[in-house]
Amino acid sequence: MNPRLIAISGPLKDSVFALPPGAVTLGRDGGNVLHVDDPSVSRHHCVLQAETNHFLIRDLQSRNGTLVNGTPVKEQSLNHGDQVAVGDSVFLFLVSDDDETRAPGVEFEEGPHAHSTVRLRPADVLYLQPDKILSELPAVSRLARNLGVLLKISRVVHSINDLDALQSEILTLIFEVAPAERGAILLQGAGTQDFSSISARNRSQSDGRPVKVSRTIARQVLDQGVAVLGRDVNTSGSFTGVESLITSQIRSLLCVPLIVFEKVFGCIYLDTTSPTVSFDEDHLQLVTAIAGISAVALENARQLAWLRQENERLNSEISLQHNLVGASVRIQEVHRFISRVAPTESNVLILGESGTGKELVARAIHHNSPRSQKPFIAINCAALTDSLLESELFGHEKGAFTGAVGMKKGKLEVANTGVVFLDEIGELAPSLQAKLLRVLQEREFERVGATRPISVDIRLIAATNRNLAEAVKEGTFRQDLYFRLNVVSVTMPPLRDRKEDIPLLASHFIKKHAEKCKVKPKGMSEDARACLLNYDWPGNVRELENAIERAVVMSSADLLLPEDLPESVLEHATPANVASAKYHSSIKGLKKKLILGAIEEAKGNLTEAARALGLHPNYLHRLIRNLDLRDELKGPGKR
């Protein structure tokens, strides 16, 4: 097991943190084991506790909560691959290594610092001094052979860009010129003492035993940037304190640094247990030269691997630019729908209640489609009269009607080669339904007052909060148009069916509106969060955003409190665990008493009761619904 956290967003992005046995505290306070300098993280946010066979994460009553895979948790076991979100930071929890199945692997063994009998700095390497080599070449046959090997390696390493394949090839070539039984290439991770990449093998391909590497020697080479050669490890006093070498009966070892731009980022480690073989200074010179030639190729391959991963991450983020915040099962289904239909040319129908984010889905489909660089034109069919909507959609010629002082292109014409989004299409008048059907069938239309058809190439995305199938049965919506629109469809889930997304949405809107209002982002109290989770949100995400914006504007404390939320949220049954529940319950009781008394005096006439209370009748009806008074108003004489 290699438990660790990898920061994939936030102040510590791209850092790797090994998780030791015991408890690891995380928070904004500098005294935490994992210090996160982020105002949205509590001073003592959460703790990760190593248990017998797993890790446990426990929230420490933080302001913004601890989320595992997008779901707020109090205490939960972590699994390999889980994402842990605290404030604006997201960490990936990993236990096993992706390459741990690659034989034979490495086992590190600790020991005191060793002092080799021979040390070599890169500047002293003979093979990196061409002038000196040329002067000695005629007299040194072994030198000529080694130069041939270096030339071969230089050609090979710069023709491979896959990191794993490159490391494997380098070790194979080293085995051709160095009498090593085992070898390993260790690459250090950025900002960590651990290794981000390990490639190891035995000379014998059939030997699948792990390659045991002395962490003491490897760390010494990495820290000092100086190569280490041990000729007779078992008899040399320099290595008597390194128990791992003695236990493994290592006779000779060699470890050289990998350096790019004067920065050590890894090392090559070789050893042998053969009593008849020993590394000499020529091997040290040669392997150090190989490291010098290979270092840039290894670093480039590593950077290329990182760029590929980053490209995949950014491509994934592109598909999330629709601001559909959430990690619930229902919203993940919407994400998958977008990824499937976006590359196609099919018409799309988006169903769902008002405020669920139908236009966001439409924009996401456009953004991820081949038409992404073309226009996206949105029209609300319920916002205009029939005549204005006709002119807005199809355009008009000069003099087509009173006030038409010039020719005007319609939105369909402007959107040519792009996407048209018709919101609330269920409100479209029958005459306009017929014209839109022609556009979908023939891909042409005529401006108002014109006789010449105009051809267009558009993709249509429509949305409605109505049941179009029922509207077809009732005769208010054309069946043939419905079939044309409903090629592929998705239903946006109401917020009450994905309440686990509410904390994420709330944090997103707090940050958004704090920036808009030019105030510092605030956390949310547990009581306020409980109130949000307890409310049914008939206005869905749009209503939640409005409530958060109001809270950000009205709040005067360091945290958003229940009293900062709209009355409609607090009028709903307040959770019993909310500290201020007594206050809100008292207010709610008083409202009930006043409303019931007014209705009683008006003998059940709600209009008269609203007038007596000084309220609009619609507001009284809302209070009756929010305060659950329907059952109490079912008595005789009440309506």
XYZ file of C-alpha atoms in Angstrom:
639
model
C 0.000 0.000 0.000
C 1.108 3.532 -0.784
C -1.629 5.800 0.655
C -1.342 9.384 -0.566
C -3.282 12.485 -1.519
C -2.734 14.217 -4.860
C -3.956 17.822 -5.030
C -5.782 18.276 -8.354
C -7.085 21.790 -7.619
C -6.581 24.548 -5.077
C -3.464 26.226 -3.626
C -1.539 22.932 -3.438
C -2.398 21.775 -6.981
C -0.097 19.044 -8.402
C 1.434 18.310 -4.969
C 1.568 14.755 -3.603
C 1.307 14.001 0.136
C 2.192 10.581 1.507
C -0.139 9.540 4.347
C 1.808 8.065 7.285
C 0.292 5.716 9.870
C -1.850 7.447 12.463
C -3.856 10.659 12.140
C -3.265 13.366 9.523
C -5.037 16.647 10.255
C -5.956 19.026 7.427
C -6.841 22.687 7.778
C -5.902 26.337 7.383
C -4.012 26.495 10.683
C -0.247 26.132 10.294
C -0.174 23.473 12.999
C -1.965 20.922 10.802
C 0.004 18.088 9.219
C -1.489 19.132 5.871
C -1.628 22.928 5.828
C -3.969 24.423 3.182
C -3.739 28.213 2.900
C -7.319 28.782 1.723
C -9.909 31.066 3.425
C -12.694 28.635 2.494
C -10.969 25.907 4.553
C -11.573 25.882 8.318
C -8.667 26.203 10.760
C -9.153 22.544 11.672
C -11.177 21.146 8.770
C -10.909 17.345 8.810
C -8.705 14.442 9.827
C -7.625 11.303 7.960
C -7.099 8.343 10.285
C -5.257 5.178 9.266
C -7.195 2.133 10.483
C -6.203 -1.531 10.226
C -7.086 -2.047 6.563
C -8.376 1.335 5.421
C -8.318 5.087 5.889
C -11.150 6.970 7.581
C -11.948 10.659 6.961
C -13.821 12.661 9.608
C -15.099 16.231 9.280
C -14.166 18.458 12.260
C -17.354 20.558 12.152
C -15.889 22.673 9.340
C -17.738 25.682 7.948
C -18.075 24.479 4.364
C -18.053 20.755 5.039
C -15.917 17.882 3.787
C -17.086 16.257 0.555
C -16.198 12.797 -0.731
C -17.022 12.377 -4.413
C -19.224 15.467 -4.190
C -21.241 14.271 -1.177
C -20.905 15.962 2.254
C -19.782 13.487 4.908
C -19.274 13.503 8.649
C -17.253 10.295 8.758
C -16.562 7.817 5.976
C -14.059 5.215 4.831
C -12.015 6.200 1.779
C -11.572 3.989 -1.258
C -8.843 4.100 -3.895
C -9.691 6.864 -6.389
C -12.056 8.855 -4.130
C -12.044 12.648 -4.525
C -11.955 14.662 -1.288
C -13.065 18.315 -1.535
C -12.316 20.874 1.205
C -13.074 24.483 0.353
C -11.641 25.225 -3.094
C -9.215 22.287 -2.921
C -9.807 18.810 -4.325
C -7.535 15.880 -3.450
C -7.384 12.465 -5.099
C -6.973 9.624 -2.566
C -4.834 6.775 -3.870
C -3.737 3.595 -2.129
C -2.241 1.362 -4.805
C 0.240 2.377 -7.494
C -0.945 2.366 -11.094
C 2.213 0.521 -12.092
C 2.392 -1.864 -9.158
C 1.451 -4.777 -11.428
C 4.519 -4.168 -13.538
C 7.118 -6.779 -12.521
C 9.239 -6.932 -10.613
C 8.717 -3.701 -8.619
C 10.814 -2.054 -5.926
C 11.027 -2.423 -2.170
C 12.799 0.405 -0.321
C 14.765 -0.299 2.802
C 15.922 2.370 5.235
C 19.404 2.758 6.731
C 21.951 5.373 7.836
C 23.794 7.567 5.322
C 26.578 5.818 3.459
C 29.918 7.237 2.398
C 31.112 5.720 -0.852
C 34.723 5.075 -1.564
C 34.469 6.963 -4.862
C 32.455 10.104 -5.653
C 32.085 11.714 -9.047
C 30.620 15.048 -10.070
C 29.078 15.505 -13.537
C 31.722 18.087 -14.457
C 34.425 15.424 -13.943
C 32.888 12.801 -16.243
C 35.370 11.841 -18.928
C 32.692 10.898 -21.467
C 31.276 14.412 -21.344
C 34.651 15.935 -22.330
C 34.941 15.422 -26.121
C 38.365 17.038 -26.509
C 39.962 14.810 -23.892
C 38.305 11.731 -25.366
C 39.599 12.460 -28.844
C 43.142 12.885 -27.527
C 42.991 9.501 -25.758
C 40.917 7.566 -28.275
C 43.757 5.954 -30.272
C 45.229 4.402 -27.140
C 42.056 3.230 -25.349
C 40.074 0.437 -26.998
C 37.564 0.133 -24.142
C 36.910 3.839 -24.451
C 36.134 3.400 -28.148
C 33.668 0.604 -27.344
C 31.949 2.707 -24.705
C 31.678 5.634 -27.092
C 29.845 3.344 -29.502
C 27.446 2.389 -26.729
C 26.826 6.040 -25.858
C 26.116 6.827 -29.496
C 23.649 3.940 -29.644
C 21.927 5.120 -26.470
C 21.708 8.718 -27.669
C 19.996 7.568 -30.854
C 17.566 5.265 -29.040
C 16.510 7.464 -26.128
C 15.604 10.409 -28.331
C 13.366 8.276 -30.514
C 11.039 7.157 -27.684
C 8.527 9.511 -26.068
C 6.625 7.043 -23.867
C 8.046 7.267 -20.339
C 7.651 3.594 -19.393
C 9.069 2.344 -22.690
C 11.963 4.799 -22.472
C 12.965 3.735 -18.941
C 12.789 0.068 -19.904
C 14.996 0.625 -22.968
C 17.590 2.585 -20.980
C 17.883 -0.231 -18.428
C 18.242 -2.787 -21.237
C 21.099 -0.815 -22.812
C 22.809 -0.322 -19.430
C 22.770 -4.087 -18.860
C 24.730 -4.465 -22.111
C 27.695 -2.475 -20.771
C 27.471 -2.797 -16.962
C 27.652 -6.118 -15.044
C 24.555 -5.335 -12.940
C 22.114 -7.985 -11.751
C 19.384 -5.429 -10.944
C 18.641 -1.906 -12.061
C 16.090 0.816 -11.382
C 15.316 4.331 -12.626
C 13.701 6.504 -9.951
C 12.088 9.842 -10.843
C 11.185 12.244 -8.052
C 7.737 13.861 -7.870
C 7.395 17.658 -7.816
C 7.306 19.109 -4.322
C 7.535 15.750 -2.588
C 10.094 13.388 -1.135
C 8.415 10.420 -2.797
C 9.006 9.001 -6.266
C 6.449 9.718 -8.969
C 7.823 7.146 -11.419
C 9.713 3.917 -10.861
C 10.997 1.465 -13.460
C 12.904 -1.605 -12.279
C 14.002 -4.965 -13.627
C 16.362 -7.849 -13.082
C 18.931 -8.828 -15.689
C 17.105 -12.121 -16.038
C 13.713 -11.389 -17.575
C 12.280 -14.492 -15.906
C 13.200 -13.217 -12.428
C 10.059 -11.582 -11.142
C 11.319 -10.808 -7.634
C 11.101 -7.173 -6.485
C 14.211 -5.071 -6.976
C 15.264 -3.917 -3.522
C 16.663 -0.392 -3.619
C 18.427 1.277 -0.718
C 16.434 4.435 -0.074
C 19.410 5.759 1.919
C 21.743 5.617 -1.081
C 19.114 6.911 -3.520
C 18.223 9.821 -1.237
C 21.888 10.705 -0.722
C 22.448 10.902 -4.495
C 19.283 12.961 -4.996
C 20.122 15.390 -2.196
C 23.791 15.884 -3.098
C 23.680 15.427 -6.884
C 26.839 13.282 -6.678
C 27.230 9.736 -8.038
C 28.073 6.903 -5.624
C 30.193 3.816 -6.349
C 30.628 0.956 -3.896
C 33.132 -1.681 -5.004
C 33.151 -4.137 -2.064
C 30.069 -3.239 -0.048
C 30.273 -6.201 2.354
C 33.839 -5.379 3.411
C 33.863 -1.601 3.053
C 33.528 0.334 6.268
C 31.582 3.006 4.392
C 28.525 0.741 4.079
C 28.586 -1.190 7.362
C 25.648 0.826 8.714
C 23.366 0.205 5.737
C 21.540 -2.894 6.939
C 19.485 -3.268 3.748
C 22.669 -3.756 1.705
C 24.073 -6.272 4.164
C 20.780 -8.192 4.384
C 20.529 -8.399 0.596
C 24.198 -9.439 0.388
C 24.998 -6.663 -2.090
C 28.667 -6.888 -3.205
C 28.845 -3.853 -5.486
C 26.504 -0.930 -6.232
C 26.381 2.157 -8.385
C 23.930 5.084 -8.206
C 24.129 8.199 -10.422
C 21.942 11.323 -10.503
C 19.693 12.439 -13.355
C 20.145 16.188 -13.782
C 18.381 18.704 -16.043
C 19.110 22.442 -15.844
C 21.194 21.876 -12.711
C 18.240 20.249 -10.939
C 18.348 16.640 -9.771
C 15.039 14.942 -10.555
C 15.957 11.261 -10.293
C 18.672 8.643 -10.304
C 19.811 5.376 -11.918
C 20.494 2.590 -9.390
C 22.460 -0.614 -10.144
C 23.757 -3.399 -7.908
C 25.009 -6.982 -7.953
C 25.484 -9.797 -5.441
C 28.078 -11.665 -7.513
C 31.408 -12.067 -5.661
C 33.243 -12.236 -8.996
C 31.869 -8.964 -10.402
C 32.573 -5.455 -9.218
C 31.774 -2.041 -10.651
C 34.832 0.096 -11.341
C 35.407 3.761 -12.079
C 34.995 3.174 -15.792
C 31.486 1.834 -15.146
C 30.840 4.891 -12.989
C 32.015 7.204 -15.793
C 29.963 5.366 -18.412
C 26.664 5.146 -16.483
C 26.995 8.778 -15.400
C 27.431 9.735 -19.054
C 24.385 7.607 -19.955
C 22.457 9.473 -17.251
C 23.600 12.783 -18.755
C 22.403 11.758 -22.221
C 19.149 10.227 -20.977
C 18.135 12.906 -18.462
C 16.635 15.346 -20.969
C 14.813 12.556 -22.802
C 13.400 11.225 -19.518
C 12.304 14.690 -18.388
C 10.723 15.400 -21.772
C 8.877 12.078 -21.694
C 7.685 12.800 -18.168
C 6.490 16.283 -19.161
C 4.767 14.827 -22.214
C 2.968 12.292 -20.013
C 1.900 15.138 -17.705
C 0.713 17.213 -20.671
C -1.354 14.299 -21.930
C -2.970 13.905 -18.519
C -3.524 17.651 -18.289
C -5.047 17.665 -21.761
C -7.463 14.926 -20.731
C -8.333 16.875 -17.580
C -8.902 20.104 -19.524
C -11.015 18.295 -22.115
C -13.053 16.922 -19.243
C -13.387 20.404 -17.770
C -14.512 21.793 -21.128
C -17.546 19.550 -20.965
C -18.283 21.045 -17.521
C -18.228 24.653 -18.662
C -22.014 24.518 -18.687
C -21.953 25.346 -14.938
C -24.003 22.250 -14.168
C -22.512 22.036 -10.706
C -23.125 18.768 -8.906
C -21.949 15.202 -8.494
C -25.252 13.386 -7.901
C -26.252 10.360 -9.947
C -28.993 12.340 -11.695
C -26.706 15.166 -12.792
C -24.021 12.696 -13.894
C -26.644 11.135 -16.186
C -27.164 14.573 -17.736
C -23.396 14.915 -18.238
C -23.313 11.578 -20.068
C -26.278 12.624 -22.215
C -24.469 15.817 -23.227
C -21.305 13.913 -24.159
C -23.308 11.495 -26.351
C -25.544 13.940 -28.243
C -23.196 16.940 -28.581
C -21.140 15.526 -31.508
C -24.325 14.693 -33.502
C -26.609 16.916 -35.615
C -29.871 15.639 -34.081
C -32.536 17.991 -32.738
C -32.721 17.892 -28.947
C -35.673 18.388 -26.600
C -34.873 19.352 -22.998
C -37.663 18.821 -20.479
C -37.872 19.892 -16.861
C -39.270 22.329 -14.358
C -38.462 26.015 -14.467
C -35.048 26.847 -13.000
C -33.460 23.417 -13.459
C -30.834 24.613 -15.954
C -32.282 23.700 -19.352
C -30.511 26.544 -21.148
C -27.201 25.553 -19.510
C -27.571 22.083 -21.031
C -28.358 23.606 -24.425
C -25.237 25.768 -24.272
C -23.141 22.776 -23.186
C -24.366 20.729 -26.141
C -23.473 23.608 -28.478
C -20.089 24.174 -26.826
C -19.073 20.537 -27.305
C -20.483 20.163 -30.816
C -18.831 20.644 -34.246
C -20.786 23.945 -34.394
C -19.122 25.313 -31.256
C -17.453 28.175 -33.164
C -20.742 29.134 -34.841
C -23.589 31.288 -33.419
C -25.758 30.192 -30.514
C -29.056 32.102 -30.604
C -31.482 31.762 -27.676
C -35.139 32.837 -27.920
C -37.769 32.654 -25.157
C -41.040 31.809 -26.889
C -43.078 32.900 -23.847
C -41.523 36.359 -23.587
C -42.984 37.859 -26.801
C -46.393 38.215 -28.404
C -47.106 35.994 -31.384
C -46.553 38.765 -33.955
C -43.315 39.957 -32.364
C -42.057 36.400 -32.011
C -42.756 35.709 -35.691
C -40.756 38.782 -36.697
C -37.998 37.851 -34.217
C -37.732 34.315 -35.585
C -38.162 34.827 -39.328
C -37.372 38.519 -39.825
C -39.392 40.902 -42.011
C -39.176 42.971 -45.159
C -39.491 46.732 -45.266
C -43.172 47.768 -45.083
C -44.345 44.271 -44.099
C -46.392 45.838 -41.299
C -46.829 49.149 -39.525
C -43.481 50.118 -38.031
C -41.402 47.930 -40.359
C -39.248 50.809 -41.597
C -36.502 48.541 -42.881
C -35.573 44.945 -43.617
C -34.652 42.882 -40.589
C -33.001 39.462 -40.502
C -34.639 36.948 -38.198
C -32.838 34.942 -35.526
C -33.007 31.806 -37.668
C -31.145 33.592 -40.453
C -28.595 35.075 -38.053
C -27.980 31.606 -36.585
C -27.186 30.044 -39.980
C -24.573 27.231 -39.557
C -25.056 27.472 -35.779
C -27.586 26.490 -33.113
C -31.021 27.929 -32.280
C -32.323 27.387 -28.755
C -36.092 27.831 -28.384
C -36.964 28.030 -24.703
C -40.559 27.423 -23.549
C -41.444 26.042 -26.975
C -44.692 24.710 -25.516
C -46.001 28.309 -25.600
C -45.544 28.606 -29.377
C -48.734 29.628 -31.215
C -50.216 27.086 -33.698
C -49.443 29.334 -36.706
C -45.784 29.577 -35.680
C -45.665 25.837 -35.006
C -46.523 25.231 -38.662
C -43.823 27.622 -39.874
C -41.221 26.079 -37.561
C -42.143 22.610 -38.818
C -41.378 23.748 -42.377
C -37.967 25.000 -41.234
C -37.167 21.606 -39.722
C -38.422 19.669 -42.745
C -37.272 21.838 -45.652
C -34.504 23.891 -43.973
C -35.973 27.060 -45.433
C -38.395 29.861 -44.502
C -39.627 33.258 -45.704
C -39.358 36.592 -43.980
C -42.626 38.269 -43.021
C -43.841 40.119 -46.139
C -41.428 38.283 -48.472
C -42.013 35.700 -51.198
C -38.470 34.425 -51.696
C -37.460 31.450 -49.513
C -34.235 31.596 -47.507
C -32.268 28.415 -46.906
C -30.652 27.852 -43.512
C -28.394 25.253 -41.919
C -29.233 25.156 -38.210
C -29.406 22.691 -35.359
C -32.469 23.148 -33.170
C -32.500 22.629 -29.414
C -35.854 23.193 -27.710
C -36.861 23.268 -24.055
C -40.127 23.338 -22.151
C -41.529 22.874 -18.668
C -44.801 21.602 -20.125
C -45.769 18.008 -20.869
C -45.746 18.163 -24.683
C -47.132 14.646 -25.023
C -50.218 15.762 -23.071
C -50.381 18.986 -25.114
C -50.449 16.858 -28.304
C -53.383 14.849 -26.914
C -55.179 18.080 -26.006
C -54.598 19.451 -29.507
C -52.597 22.505 -28.408
C -49.318 21.275 -29.880
C -48.741 19.742 -33.320
C -47.928 16.047 -33.210
C -45.685 16.196 -36.310
C -43.676 19.068 -34.773
C -43.384 17.158 -31.505
C -41.914 14.170 -33.346
C -39.451 16.452 -35.179
C -38.318 18.036 -31.926
C -38.209 14.891 -29.810
C -35.423 13.089 -31.688
C -33.394 12.813 -28.474
C -34.561 14.196 -25.156
C -33.430 14.592 -21.566
C -35.358 15.530 -18.442
C -33.578 17.862 -16.043
C -33.971 16.636 -12.445
C -35.583 19.057 -9.978
C -33.345 20.187 -7.153
C -35.466 18.356 -4.565
C -34.433 15.080 -6.265
C -30.699 15.828 -6.019
C -30.354 17.527 -2.653
C -26.857 16.135 -2.232
C -25.778 18.762 -4.781
C -27.092 21.674 -2.696
C -23.857 22.233 -0.667
C -21.788 22.255 -3.878
C -24.219 24.623 -5.592
C -24.323 26.880 -2.541
C -20.514 27.119 -2.406
C -20.421 27.843 -6.143
C -23.002 30.644 -5.864
C -21.363 32.115 -2.751
C -18.085 32.438 -4.623
C -19.806 33.781 -7.738
C -21.847 36.474 -5.990
C -19.120 37.418 -3.531
C -16.960 38.259 -6.524
C -19.871 40.087 -8.157
C -20.579 42.106 -4.999
C -16.839 42.635 -4.373
C -16.926 41.072 -0.923
C -14.835 38.316 0.626
C -16.312 34.820 0.115
C -17.892 33.501 3.307
C -18.543 30.075 4.643
C -21.962 28.759 5.556
C -23.056 27.798 9.042
C -24.298 24.282 9.702
C -27.726 25.702 10.608
C -28.028 27.569 7.316
C -26.910 24.490 5.395
C -29.504 22.381 7.211
C -32.217 24.890 6.261
C -31.184 24.711 2.603
C -31.266 20.916 2.649
C -34.659 20.880 4.357
C -36.387 23.094 1.764
C -38.006 21.644 -1.386
C -36.967 24.451 -3.771
C -39.982 24.770 -6.089
C -37.943 27.294 -8.097
C -35.043 24.829 -8.294
C -31.463 26.005 -8.927
C -32.581 29.487 -9.987
C -34.358 29.955 -6.644
C -31.322 28.615 -4.757
C -29.023 31.061 -6.544
C -31.340 33.965 -5.708
C -31.432 32.863 -2.058
C -27.619 32.663 -1.887
C -27.196 36.043 -3.569
C -29.559 37.580 -1.010
C -27.653 35.909 1.837
C -24.298 37.175 0.515
C -25.686 40.731 0.314
C -27.480 40.678 3.668
C -24.919 38.810 5.770
C -22.925 40.839 8.290
C -21.215 37.929 10.061
C -18.259 35.789 9.041
C -20.644 32.978 8.124
C -23.966 32.895 6.300
C -26.633 32.291 8.958
C -30.280 31.130 8.716
C -31.535 34.686 9.230
C -29.684 35.702 6.041
C -31.871 33.332 3.990
C -35.236 34.301 2.462
C -38.399 33.889 4.546
C -39.735 31.307 2.095
C -36.875 28.986 3.071
C -37.338 29.551 6.807
C -41.128 29.202 6.626
C -40.641 25.539 5.787
C -40.299 23.169 8.740
C -37.009 24.067 10.427
C -34.772 21.052 11.185
C -34.747 20.125 14.863
C -30.947 20.077 14.994
C -30.684 23.743 13.992
C -29.487 25.808 16.948
C -31.897 28.635 16.117
C -34.853 26.270 15.560
C -36.698 27.622 18.620
C -36.653 31.169 17.271
C -37.798 30.175 13.786
C -40.446 27.833 15.196
C -41.834 30.671 17.278
C -42.015 32.955 14.230
C -43.656 30.180 12.254
C -46.204 29.574 15.018
C -47.084 33.253 15.144
C -47.617 33.352 11.376
C -49.874 30.305 11.558
C -51.921 31.876 14.327
C -52.381 35.151 12.435
C -53.349 33.430 9.187
C -55.760 30.960 10.762
C -57.354 33.776 12.802
C -57.825 35.976 9.718
C -59.340 33.088 7.723
C -61.643 32.269 10.639
C -62.850 35.881 10.795
C -63.364 35.896 7.019
C -65.386 32.655 7.349
C -63.025 30.782 5.089
C -62.810 33.364 2.321
C -59.110 33.521 1.507
C -59.421 36.705 -0.541
C -61.047 38.532 2.363
C -58.473 37.071 4.775
C -55.619 38.308 2.577
C -57.177 41.782 2.472
C -57.493 41.803 6.257
C -53.837 40.796 6.646
C -52.691 43.351 4.096
C -51.319 40.617 1.818
C -51.718 39.769 -1.849
C -53.923 36.660 -2.196
C -51.144 34.838 -4.095
C -48.743 35.463 -1.204
C -51.303 34.139 1.268
C -51.671 30.973 -0.793
C -47.877 30.568 -0.738
C -47.784 30.977 3.040
C -50.522 28.371 3.420
C -48.475 25.965 1.296
C -45.133 26.655 3.017
C -46.632 26.499 6.519
C -48.505 23.242 5.771
C -51.919 24.729 6.652
C -53.966 22.938 3.993
C -55.151 20.185 6.343
C -56.166 22.725 8.968
C -58.262 24.616 6.401
C -60.351 21.632 5.286
C -63.062 22.281 7.835
C -66.650 23.091 6.814
C -67.265 26.567 5.447
C -63.644 27.123 4.422
C -62.505 27.442 0.890
